[in-house]
mmCIF file of C-alpha atoms in Angstrom:
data_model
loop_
_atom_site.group_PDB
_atom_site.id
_atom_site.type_symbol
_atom_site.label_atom_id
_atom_site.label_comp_id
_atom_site.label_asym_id
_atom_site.label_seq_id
_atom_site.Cartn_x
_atom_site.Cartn_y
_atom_site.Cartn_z
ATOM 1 C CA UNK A 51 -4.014 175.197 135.570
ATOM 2 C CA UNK A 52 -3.962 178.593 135.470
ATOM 3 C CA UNK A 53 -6.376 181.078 133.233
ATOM 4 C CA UNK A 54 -3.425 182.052 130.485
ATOM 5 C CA UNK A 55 -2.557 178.369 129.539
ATOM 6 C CA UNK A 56 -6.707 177.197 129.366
ATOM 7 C CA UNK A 57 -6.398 180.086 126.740
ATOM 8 C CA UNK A 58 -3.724 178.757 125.132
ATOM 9 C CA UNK A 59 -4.880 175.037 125.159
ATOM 10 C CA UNK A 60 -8.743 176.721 123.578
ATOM 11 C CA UNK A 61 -6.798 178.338 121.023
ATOM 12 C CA UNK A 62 -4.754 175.261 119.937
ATOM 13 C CA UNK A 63 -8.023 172.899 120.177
ATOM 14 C CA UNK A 64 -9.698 175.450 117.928
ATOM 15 C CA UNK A 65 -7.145 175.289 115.594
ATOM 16 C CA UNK A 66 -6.570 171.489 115.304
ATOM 17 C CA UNK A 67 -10.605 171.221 115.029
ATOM 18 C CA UNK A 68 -10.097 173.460 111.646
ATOM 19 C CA UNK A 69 -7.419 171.232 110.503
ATOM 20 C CA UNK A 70 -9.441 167.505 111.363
ATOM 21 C CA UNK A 71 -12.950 169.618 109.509
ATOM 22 C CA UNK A 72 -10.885 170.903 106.693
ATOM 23 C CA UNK A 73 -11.542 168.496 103.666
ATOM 24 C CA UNK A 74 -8.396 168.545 101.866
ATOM 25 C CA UNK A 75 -6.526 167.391 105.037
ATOM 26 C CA UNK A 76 -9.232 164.764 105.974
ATOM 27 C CA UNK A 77 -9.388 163.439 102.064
ATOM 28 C CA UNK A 78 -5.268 163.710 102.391
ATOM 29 C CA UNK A 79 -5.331 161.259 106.210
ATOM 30 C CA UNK A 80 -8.283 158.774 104.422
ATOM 31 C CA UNK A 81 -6.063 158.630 101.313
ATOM 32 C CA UNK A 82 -2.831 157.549 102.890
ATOM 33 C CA UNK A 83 -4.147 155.470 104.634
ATOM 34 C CA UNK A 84 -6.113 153.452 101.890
ATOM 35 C CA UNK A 85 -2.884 153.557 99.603
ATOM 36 C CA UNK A 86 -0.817 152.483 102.573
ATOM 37 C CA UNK A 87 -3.480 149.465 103.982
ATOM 38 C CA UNK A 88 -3.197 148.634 99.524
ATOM 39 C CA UNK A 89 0.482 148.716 99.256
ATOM 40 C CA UNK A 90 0.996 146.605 102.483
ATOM 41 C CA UNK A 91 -1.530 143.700 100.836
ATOM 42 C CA UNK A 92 0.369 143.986 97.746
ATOM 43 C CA UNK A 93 3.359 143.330 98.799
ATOM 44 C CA UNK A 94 4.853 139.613 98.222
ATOM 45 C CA UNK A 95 5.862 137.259 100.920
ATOM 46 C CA UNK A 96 9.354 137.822 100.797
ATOM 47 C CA UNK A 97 9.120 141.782 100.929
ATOM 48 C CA UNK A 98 9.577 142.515 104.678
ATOM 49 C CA UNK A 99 11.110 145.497 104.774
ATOM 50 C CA UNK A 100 8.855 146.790 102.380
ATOM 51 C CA UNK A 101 5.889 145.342 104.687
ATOM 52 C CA UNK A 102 7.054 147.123 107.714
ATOM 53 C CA UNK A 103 8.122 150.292 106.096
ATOM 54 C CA UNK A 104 4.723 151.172 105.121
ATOM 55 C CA UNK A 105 3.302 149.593 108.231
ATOM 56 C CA UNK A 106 5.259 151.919 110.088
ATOM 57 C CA UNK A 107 4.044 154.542 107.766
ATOM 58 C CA UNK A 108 0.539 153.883 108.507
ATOM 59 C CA UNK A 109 0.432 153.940 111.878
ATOM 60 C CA UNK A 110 2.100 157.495 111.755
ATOM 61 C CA UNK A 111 -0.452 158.936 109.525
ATOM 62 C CA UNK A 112 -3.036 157.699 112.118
ATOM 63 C CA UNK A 113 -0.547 158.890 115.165
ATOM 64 C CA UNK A 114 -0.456 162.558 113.620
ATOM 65 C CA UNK A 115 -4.070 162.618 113.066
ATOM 66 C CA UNK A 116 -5.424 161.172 116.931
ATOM 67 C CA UNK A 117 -2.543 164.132 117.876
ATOM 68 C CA UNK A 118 -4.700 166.859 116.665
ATOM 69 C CA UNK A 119 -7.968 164.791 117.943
ATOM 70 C CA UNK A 120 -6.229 164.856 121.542
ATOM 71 C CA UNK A 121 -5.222 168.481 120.954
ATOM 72 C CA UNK A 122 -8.825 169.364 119.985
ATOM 73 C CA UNK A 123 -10.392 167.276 123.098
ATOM 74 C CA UNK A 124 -7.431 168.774 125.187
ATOM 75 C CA UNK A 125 -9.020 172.348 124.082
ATOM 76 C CA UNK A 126 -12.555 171.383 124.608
ATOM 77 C CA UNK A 127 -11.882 170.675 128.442
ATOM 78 C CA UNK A 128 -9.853 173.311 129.138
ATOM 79 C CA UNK A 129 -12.995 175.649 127.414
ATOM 80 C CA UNK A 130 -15.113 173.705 129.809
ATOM 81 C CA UNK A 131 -13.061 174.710 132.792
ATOM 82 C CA UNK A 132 -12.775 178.439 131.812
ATOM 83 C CA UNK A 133 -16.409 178.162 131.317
ATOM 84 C CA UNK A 134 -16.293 176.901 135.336
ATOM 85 C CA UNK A 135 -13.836 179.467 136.702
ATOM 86 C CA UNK A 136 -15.787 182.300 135.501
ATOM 87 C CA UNK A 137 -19.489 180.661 136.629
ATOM 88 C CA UNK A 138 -16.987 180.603 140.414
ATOM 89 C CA UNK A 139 -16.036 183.787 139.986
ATOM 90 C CA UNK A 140 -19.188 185.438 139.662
#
């Protein structure tokens, strides 16, 4: 990978670790997630659609959130090899 896109890939794993450490948005991810997991066990037996609809809506809350983990993770090893390319091209 070339030096310009390990800069790019820092930058956007710096930025998605700001988002995951900000409060509001981890206090927003933990509290959709309760009132989705709550709504889901309070829904009656015959309320299927309801059941998967918020289902579904869990699991996207939790996809969004490991995408800015994997964006963050995807930044820390790209730091790690610009770290390496200069310590080769000393």
């Amino acid at each position: 990978m070339d030096k310009s896109k390990l800069t790019s890939e820092v930058s956007r794993g710096e930025k998605a670790k700001l988002l995951l450490d900000e409060p509001l948005i981890k206090e927003s991810f933990e509290t959709l997630k309760q009132e989705f997991q709550l709504a889901i066990f309070n829904t009656k037996h015959n309320e299927d659609d309801a059941r998967r609809a918020l289902w579904q809506a869990y699991h996207v809350t939790k996809k969004i959130e490991n995408q800015l983990r994997t964006v963050m993770e995807t930044g820390k090893l790209a730091a790690t090899q610009l770290n390496q390319l200069k310590k080769n091209s000393t």
